[in-house]
Short mmCIF file of C-alpha atoms and ligand atoms in Angstrom, two decimals:
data_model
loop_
_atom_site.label_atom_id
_atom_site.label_comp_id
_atom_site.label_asym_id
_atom_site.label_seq_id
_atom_site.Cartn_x
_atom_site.Cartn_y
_atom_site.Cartn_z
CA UNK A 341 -20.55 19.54 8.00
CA UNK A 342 -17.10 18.44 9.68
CA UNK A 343 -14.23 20.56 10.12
CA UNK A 344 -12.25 18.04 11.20
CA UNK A 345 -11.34 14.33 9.10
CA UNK A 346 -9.68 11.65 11.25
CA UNK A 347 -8.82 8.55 8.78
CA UNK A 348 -7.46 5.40 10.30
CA UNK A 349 -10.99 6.24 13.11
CA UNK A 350 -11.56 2.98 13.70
CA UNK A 351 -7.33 2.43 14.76
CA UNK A 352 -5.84 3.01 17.63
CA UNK A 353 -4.29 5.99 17.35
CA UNK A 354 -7.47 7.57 15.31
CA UNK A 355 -9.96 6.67 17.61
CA UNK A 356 -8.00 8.53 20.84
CA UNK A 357 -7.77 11.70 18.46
CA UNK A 358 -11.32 11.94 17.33
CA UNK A 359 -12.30 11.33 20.90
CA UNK A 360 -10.45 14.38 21.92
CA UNK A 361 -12.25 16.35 19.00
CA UNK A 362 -15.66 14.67 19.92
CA UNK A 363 -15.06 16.28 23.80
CA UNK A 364 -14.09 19.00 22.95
CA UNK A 365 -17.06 19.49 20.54
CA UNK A 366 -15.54 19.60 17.45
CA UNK A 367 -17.53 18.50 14.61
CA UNK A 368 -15.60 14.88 13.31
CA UNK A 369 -15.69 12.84 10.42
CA UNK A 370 -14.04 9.52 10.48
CA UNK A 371 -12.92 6.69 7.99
CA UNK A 372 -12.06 3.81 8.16
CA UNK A 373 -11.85 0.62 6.02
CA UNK A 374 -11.58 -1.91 8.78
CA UNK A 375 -8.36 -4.14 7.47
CA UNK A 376 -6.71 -2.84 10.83
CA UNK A 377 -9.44 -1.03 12.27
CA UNK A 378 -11.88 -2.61 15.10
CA UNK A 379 -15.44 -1.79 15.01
CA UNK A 380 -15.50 -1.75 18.89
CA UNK A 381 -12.88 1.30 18.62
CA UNK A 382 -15.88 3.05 17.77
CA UNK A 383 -17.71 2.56 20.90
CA UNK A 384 -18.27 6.26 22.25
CA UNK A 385 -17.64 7.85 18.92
CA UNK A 386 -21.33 7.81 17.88
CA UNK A 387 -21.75 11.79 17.75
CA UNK A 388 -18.80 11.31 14.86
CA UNK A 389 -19.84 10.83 10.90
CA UNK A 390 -18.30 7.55 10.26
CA UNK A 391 -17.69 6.87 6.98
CA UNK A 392 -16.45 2.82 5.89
CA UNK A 393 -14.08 3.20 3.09
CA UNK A 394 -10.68 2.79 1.98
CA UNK A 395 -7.90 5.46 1.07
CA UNK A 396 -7.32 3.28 -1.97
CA UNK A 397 -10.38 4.34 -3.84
CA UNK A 398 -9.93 8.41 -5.18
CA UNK A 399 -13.82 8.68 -4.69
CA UNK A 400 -13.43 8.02 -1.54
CA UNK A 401 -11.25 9.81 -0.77
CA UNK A 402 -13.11 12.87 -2.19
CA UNK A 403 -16.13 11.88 -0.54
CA UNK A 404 -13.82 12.37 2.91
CA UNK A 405 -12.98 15.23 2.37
CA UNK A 406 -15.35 17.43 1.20
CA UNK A 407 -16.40 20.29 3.28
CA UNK A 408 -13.58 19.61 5.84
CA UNK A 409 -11.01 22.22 7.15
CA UNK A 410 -7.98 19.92 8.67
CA UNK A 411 -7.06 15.97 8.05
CA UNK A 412 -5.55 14.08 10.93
CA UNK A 413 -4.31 11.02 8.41
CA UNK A 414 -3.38 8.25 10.77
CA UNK A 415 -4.77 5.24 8.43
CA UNK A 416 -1.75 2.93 7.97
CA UNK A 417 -0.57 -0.44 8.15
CA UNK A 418 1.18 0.09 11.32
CA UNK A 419 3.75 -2.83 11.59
CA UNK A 420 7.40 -3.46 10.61
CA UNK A 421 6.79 -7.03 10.55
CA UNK A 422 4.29 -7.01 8.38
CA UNK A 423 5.88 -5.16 5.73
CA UNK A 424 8.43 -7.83 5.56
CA UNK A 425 5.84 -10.02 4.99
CA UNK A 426 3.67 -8.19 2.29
CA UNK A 427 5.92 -5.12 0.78
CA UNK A 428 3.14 -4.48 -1.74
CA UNK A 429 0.24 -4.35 0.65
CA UNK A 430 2.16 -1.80 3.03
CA UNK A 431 3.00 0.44 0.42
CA UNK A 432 -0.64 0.30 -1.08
CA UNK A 433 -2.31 1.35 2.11
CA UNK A 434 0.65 3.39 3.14
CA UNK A 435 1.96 5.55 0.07
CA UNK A 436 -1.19 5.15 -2.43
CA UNK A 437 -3.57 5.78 0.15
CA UNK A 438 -1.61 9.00 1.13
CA UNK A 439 -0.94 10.51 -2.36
CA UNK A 440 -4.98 9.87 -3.05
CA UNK A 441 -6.03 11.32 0.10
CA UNK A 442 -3.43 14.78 -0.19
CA UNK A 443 -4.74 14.97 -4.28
CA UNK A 444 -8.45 14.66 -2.51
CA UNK A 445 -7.69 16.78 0.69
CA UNK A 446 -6.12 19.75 -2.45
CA UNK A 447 -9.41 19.71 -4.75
CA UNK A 448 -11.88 20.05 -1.96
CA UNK A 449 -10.06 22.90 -0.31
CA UNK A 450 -8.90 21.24 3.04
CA UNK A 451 -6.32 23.45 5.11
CA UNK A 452 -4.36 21.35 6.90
CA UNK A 453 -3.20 17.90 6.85
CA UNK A 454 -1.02 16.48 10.00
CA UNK A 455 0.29 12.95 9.20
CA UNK A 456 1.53 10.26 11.23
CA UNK A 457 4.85 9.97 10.34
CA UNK A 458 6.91 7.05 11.77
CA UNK A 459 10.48 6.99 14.11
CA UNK A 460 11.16 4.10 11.95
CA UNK A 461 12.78 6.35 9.22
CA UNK A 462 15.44 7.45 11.21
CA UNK A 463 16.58 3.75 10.91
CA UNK A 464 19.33 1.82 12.91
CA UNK A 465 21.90 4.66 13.12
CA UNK A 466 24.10 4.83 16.35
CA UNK A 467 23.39 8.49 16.92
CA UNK A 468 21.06 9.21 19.87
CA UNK A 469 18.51 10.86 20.18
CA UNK A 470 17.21 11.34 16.69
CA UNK A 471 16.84 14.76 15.85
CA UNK A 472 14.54 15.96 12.61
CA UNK A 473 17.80 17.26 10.65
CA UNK A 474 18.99 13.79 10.82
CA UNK A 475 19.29 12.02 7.14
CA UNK A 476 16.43 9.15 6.92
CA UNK A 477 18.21 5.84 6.79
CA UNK A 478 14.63 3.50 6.49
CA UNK A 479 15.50 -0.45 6.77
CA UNK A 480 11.82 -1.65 6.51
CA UNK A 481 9.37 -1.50 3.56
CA UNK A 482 7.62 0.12 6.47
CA UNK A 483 10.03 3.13 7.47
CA UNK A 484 10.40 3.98 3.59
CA UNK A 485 6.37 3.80 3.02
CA UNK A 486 5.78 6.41 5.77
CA UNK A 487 8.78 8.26 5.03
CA UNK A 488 7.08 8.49 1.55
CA UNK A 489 4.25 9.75 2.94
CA UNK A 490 6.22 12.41 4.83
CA UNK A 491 7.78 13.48 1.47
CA UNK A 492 4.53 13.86 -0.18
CA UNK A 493 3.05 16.07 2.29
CA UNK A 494 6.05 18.34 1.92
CA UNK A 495 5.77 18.54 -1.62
CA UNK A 496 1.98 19.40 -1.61
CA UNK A 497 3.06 22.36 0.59
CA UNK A 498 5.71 23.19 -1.55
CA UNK A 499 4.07 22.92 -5.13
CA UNK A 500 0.27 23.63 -4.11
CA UNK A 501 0.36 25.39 -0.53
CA UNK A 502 -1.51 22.79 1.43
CA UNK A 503 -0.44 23.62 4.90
CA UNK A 504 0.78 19.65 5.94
CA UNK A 505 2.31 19.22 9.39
CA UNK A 506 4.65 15.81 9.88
CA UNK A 507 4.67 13.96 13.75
CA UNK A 508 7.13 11.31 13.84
CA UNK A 509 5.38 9.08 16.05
CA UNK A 510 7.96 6.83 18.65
CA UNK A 511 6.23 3.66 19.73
CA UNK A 512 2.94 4.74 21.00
CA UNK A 513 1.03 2.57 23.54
CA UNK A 514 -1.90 2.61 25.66
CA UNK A 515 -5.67 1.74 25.70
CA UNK A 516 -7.27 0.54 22.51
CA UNK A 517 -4.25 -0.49 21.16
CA UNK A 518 -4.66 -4.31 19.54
CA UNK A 519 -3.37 -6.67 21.86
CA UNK A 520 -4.03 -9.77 19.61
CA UNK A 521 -2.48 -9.62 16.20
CA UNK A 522 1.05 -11.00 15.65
CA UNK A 523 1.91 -7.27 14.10
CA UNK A 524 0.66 -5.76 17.42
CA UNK A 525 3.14 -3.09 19.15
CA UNK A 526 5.02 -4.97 22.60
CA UNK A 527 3.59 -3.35 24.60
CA UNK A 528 -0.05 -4.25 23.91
CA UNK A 529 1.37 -7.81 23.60
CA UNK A 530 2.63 -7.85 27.41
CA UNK A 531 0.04 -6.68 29.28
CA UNK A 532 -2.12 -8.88 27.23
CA UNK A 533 -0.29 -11.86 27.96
CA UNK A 534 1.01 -11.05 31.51
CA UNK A 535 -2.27 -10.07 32.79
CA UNK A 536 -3.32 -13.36 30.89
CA UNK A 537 -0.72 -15.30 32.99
CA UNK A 538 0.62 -16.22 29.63
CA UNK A 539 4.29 -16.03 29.28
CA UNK A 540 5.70 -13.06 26.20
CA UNK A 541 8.70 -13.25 23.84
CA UNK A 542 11.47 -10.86 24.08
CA UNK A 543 12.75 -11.04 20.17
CA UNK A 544 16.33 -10.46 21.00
CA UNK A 545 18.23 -10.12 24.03
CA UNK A 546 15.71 -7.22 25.51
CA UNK A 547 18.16 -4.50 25.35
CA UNK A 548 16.82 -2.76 22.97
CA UNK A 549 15.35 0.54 23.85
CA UNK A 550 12.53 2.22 22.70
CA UNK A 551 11.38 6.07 23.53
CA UNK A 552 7.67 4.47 24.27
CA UNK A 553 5.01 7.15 24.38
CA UNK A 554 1.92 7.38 25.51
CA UNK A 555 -1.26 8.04 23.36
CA UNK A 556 -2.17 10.89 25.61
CA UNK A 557 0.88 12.72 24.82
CA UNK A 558 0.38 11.86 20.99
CA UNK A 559 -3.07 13.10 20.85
CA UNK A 560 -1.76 16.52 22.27
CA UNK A 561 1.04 16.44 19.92
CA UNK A 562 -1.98 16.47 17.26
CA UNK A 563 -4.32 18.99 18.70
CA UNK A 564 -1.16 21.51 18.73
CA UNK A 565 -0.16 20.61 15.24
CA UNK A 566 -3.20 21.84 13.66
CA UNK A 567 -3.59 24.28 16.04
CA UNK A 568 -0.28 26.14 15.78
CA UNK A 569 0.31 29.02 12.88
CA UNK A 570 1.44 27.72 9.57
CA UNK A 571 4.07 30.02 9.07
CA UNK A 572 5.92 28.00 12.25
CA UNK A 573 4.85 24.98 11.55
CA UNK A 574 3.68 24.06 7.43
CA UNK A 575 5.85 21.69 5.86
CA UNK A 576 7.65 21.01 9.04
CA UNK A 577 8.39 17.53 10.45
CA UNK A 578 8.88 17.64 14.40
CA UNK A 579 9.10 14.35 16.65
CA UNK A 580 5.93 13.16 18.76
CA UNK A 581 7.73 11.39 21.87
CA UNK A 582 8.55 11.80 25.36
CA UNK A 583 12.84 12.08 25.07
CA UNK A 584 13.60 9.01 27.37
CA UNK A 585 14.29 5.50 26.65
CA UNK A 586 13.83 2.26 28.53
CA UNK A 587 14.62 -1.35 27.61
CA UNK A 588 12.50 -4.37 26.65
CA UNK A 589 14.01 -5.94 29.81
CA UNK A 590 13.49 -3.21 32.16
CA UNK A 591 9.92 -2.54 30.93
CA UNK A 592 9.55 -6.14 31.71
CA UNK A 593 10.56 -5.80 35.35
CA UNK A 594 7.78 -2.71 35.55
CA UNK A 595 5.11 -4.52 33.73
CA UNK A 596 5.59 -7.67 36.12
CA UNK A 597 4.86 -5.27 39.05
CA UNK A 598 1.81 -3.62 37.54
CA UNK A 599 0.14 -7.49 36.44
CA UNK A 600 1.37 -9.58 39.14
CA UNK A 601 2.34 -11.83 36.41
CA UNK A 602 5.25 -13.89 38.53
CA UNK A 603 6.92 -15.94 35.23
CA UNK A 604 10.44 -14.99 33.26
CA UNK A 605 9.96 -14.02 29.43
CA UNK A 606 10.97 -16.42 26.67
CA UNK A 607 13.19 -15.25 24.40
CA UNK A 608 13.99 -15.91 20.89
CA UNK A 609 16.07 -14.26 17.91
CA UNK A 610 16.00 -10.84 16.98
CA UNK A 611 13.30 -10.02 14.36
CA UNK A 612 14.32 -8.69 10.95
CA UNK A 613 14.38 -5.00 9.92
CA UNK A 614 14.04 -4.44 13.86
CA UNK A 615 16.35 -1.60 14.94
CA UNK A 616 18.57 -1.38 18.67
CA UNK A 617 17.66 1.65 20.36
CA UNK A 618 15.33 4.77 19.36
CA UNK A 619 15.47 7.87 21.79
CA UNK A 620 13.72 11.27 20.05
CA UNK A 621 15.49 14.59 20.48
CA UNK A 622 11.47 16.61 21.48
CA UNK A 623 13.13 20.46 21.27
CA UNK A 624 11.23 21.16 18.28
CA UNK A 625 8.33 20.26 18.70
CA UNK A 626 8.69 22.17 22.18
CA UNK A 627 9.83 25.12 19.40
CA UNK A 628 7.23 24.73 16.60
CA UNK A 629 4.44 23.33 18.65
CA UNK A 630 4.69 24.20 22.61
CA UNK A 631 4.70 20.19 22.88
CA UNK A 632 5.98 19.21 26.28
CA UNK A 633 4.90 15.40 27.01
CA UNK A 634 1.61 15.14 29.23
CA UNK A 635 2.02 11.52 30.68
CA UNK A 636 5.03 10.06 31.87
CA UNK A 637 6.34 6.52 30.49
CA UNK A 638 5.21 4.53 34.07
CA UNK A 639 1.84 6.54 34.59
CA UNK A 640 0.80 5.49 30.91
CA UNK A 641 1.82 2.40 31.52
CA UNK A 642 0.27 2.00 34.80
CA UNK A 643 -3.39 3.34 32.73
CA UNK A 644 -2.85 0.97 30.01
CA UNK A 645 -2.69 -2.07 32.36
CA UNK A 646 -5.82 -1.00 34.16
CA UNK A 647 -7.76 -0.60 30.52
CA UNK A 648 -6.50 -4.24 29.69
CA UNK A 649 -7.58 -5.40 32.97
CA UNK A 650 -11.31 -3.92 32.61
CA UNK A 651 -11.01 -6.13 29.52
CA UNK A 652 -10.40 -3.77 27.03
C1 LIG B 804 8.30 0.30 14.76
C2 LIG B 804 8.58 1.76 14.60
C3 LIG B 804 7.41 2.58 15.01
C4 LIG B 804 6.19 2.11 14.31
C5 LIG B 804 5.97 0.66 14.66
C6 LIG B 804 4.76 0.10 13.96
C7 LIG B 804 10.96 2.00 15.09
C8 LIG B 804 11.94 2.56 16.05
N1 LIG B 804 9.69 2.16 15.45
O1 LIG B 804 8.25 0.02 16.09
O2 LIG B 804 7.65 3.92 14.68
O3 LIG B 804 5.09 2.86 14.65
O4 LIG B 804 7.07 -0.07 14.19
O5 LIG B 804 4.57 -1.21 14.36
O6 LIG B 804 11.30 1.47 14.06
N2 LIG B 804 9.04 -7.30 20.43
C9 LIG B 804 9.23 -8.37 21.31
N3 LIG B 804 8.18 -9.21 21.54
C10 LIG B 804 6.97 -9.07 20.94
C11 LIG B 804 6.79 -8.00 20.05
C12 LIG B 804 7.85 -7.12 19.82
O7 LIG B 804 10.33 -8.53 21.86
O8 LIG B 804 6.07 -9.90 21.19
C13 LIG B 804 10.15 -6.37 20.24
C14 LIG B 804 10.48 -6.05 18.79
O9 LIG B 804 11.35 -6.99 18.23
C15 LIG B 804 11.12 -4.67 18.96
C16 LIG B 804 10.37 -4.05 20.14
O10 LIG B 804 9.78 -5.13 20.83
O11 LIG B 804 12.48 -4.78 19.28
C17 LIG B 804 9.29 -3.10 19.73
O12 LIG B 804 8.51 -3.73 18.71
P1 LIG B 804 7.15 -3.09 18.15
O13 LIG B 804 6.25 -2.77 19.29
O14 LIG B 804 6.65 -3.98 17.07
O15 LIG B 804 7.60 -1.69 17.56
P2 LIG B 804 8.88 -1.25 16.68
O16 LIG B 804 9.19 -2.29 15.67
O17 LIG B 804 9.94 -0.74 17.58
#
């Protein structure tokens, strides 16, 4: 039987968590229905009970969680973009998917649920760095289907005392991240192309800033969030970043030096629902959760290059 259910364990972000669980000899169940999910994520997760389904589907959801003590719920479609494109798709596999998954985590007696909340709901407001007490100002069908999410876990603590635990997750990077869709993160994007000796798009003028974070520090953020005692931490929302910003420009410059890529980016207009600069205030989740970031911005950087270079 698992104690531990890791949806979205074919993604990115999944597959580095349940890895984690899977060394430290947890006992893992994973879903995953494969519209963003890769099966070769899955490579070195054979020990975990993999499960092919989709969040959609209540019975499937039941069938997930039965006999497990804590969800780590990080099945999304991950991309501002394409919400814009497809609304209606996002807030299926974003909102629906959620609600079925807290209604199936409730009857079968789970514990715990930490979600993958997104620093897109804080929004394009000028204040830096976000802190949780902040109003959410969404601007994407994306930001406002995982901020729904994040309100849904609250209310299940409230109304039926599932213990739920919200990470607002800044722009997390590193290896296994999918370099090759047009709704992948920039950073997977780069390295793909530079190391490709292809040249990338900078959608704006590159001064943007993001508080990039790497998975290492993310998976940690997880482990503590179940971890920690629910009386600090149920039906709390806390930030999952590092609390320093760079530019698209300036990562550039870095990224050049760790490819040997020798070109100068294109650039071309600013994408819509994109915001200027996201920096996350990290004192509570040093409060709630003992979080302190593991892996600096250039060493994760540095890590992901190599795992792109090995050829993913
Ligand atoms: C947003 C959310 C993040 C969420 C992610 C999911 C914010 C602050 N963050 O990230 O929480 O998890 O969506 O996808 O809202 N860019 C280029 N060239 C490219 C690709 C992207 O210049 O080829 C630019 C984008 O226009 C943007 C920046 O790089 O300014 C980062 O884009 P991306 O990696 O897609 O993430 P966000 O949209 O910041």
């Amino acid at each position: 039987m698992a104690t531990y259910l890791v949806t979205g364990a074919a993604g990115f972000i999944g597959r580095s968590i349940a890895a984690a669980l899977l060394a430290r000899g947890e006992r893992v169940r994973g879903i995953d229905s494969f519209i963003a999910g890769k099966h070769a994520n899955l490579v070195g997760l054979e020990a975990m009970d993999f499960i092919e389904g989709d969040l959609t589907d209540p019975a499937t959801c039941a069938r997930a969680c039965e006999g497990v003590e804590i969800v780590f719920h990080e099945a999304a479609l991950a991309s501002v973009p394409r919400s814009v494109a497809d609304p209606a798709a996002t807030n299926l596999h974003c909102v629906t998917a959620t609600l079925n998954l807290l209604v199936a985590a409730r009857a079968a007696g789970v514990r715990r649920v930490v979600y993958a909340g997104s620093s897109s709901a804080y929004g394009d407001t000028p204040t830096l760095p976000k802190h949780e007490d902040m109003l959410p100002n969404p601007i994407s069908p994306y930001a406002v289907a995982k901020l729904a999410g994040e309100h849904y876990m609250r209310a299940f603590t409230r109304v039926y005392g599932l213990e739920t635990v919200v990470l607002r997750y800044f722009n997390v990077f590193g290896p296994y991240q999918d370099p090759t869709s047009h709704y992948s993160g920039v950073l997977a994007i780069f390295c793909r192309k530079m190391l490709a000796g292809e040249q990338p798009t900078i959608y704006g003028d590159g001064e943007q800033s993001r508080d990039f974070t790497y998975i290492d520090n993310v998976v940690h953020a997880n482990l503590l969030a179940a971890a920690a005692p629910a009386e600090k931490v149920s039906g709390q929302m806390v930030n999952a970043a590092t609390g320093s910003r760079i530019t698209l420009n300036e990562t550039f410059r870095i990224l050049r030096e760790l490819t040997g890529y020798t070109g100068e980016p294109a650039y071309a207009p600013a994408r819509a629902g994109d915001i200027r600069d996201s920096l996350a205030d990290i004192r509570l989740a040093g409060e709630l959760l003992g979080y302190r970031p593991i892996v600096d911005f250039r060493e994760g950087l540095r890590r992901t290059v190599e795992w792109y270079r090995q050829g993913e």
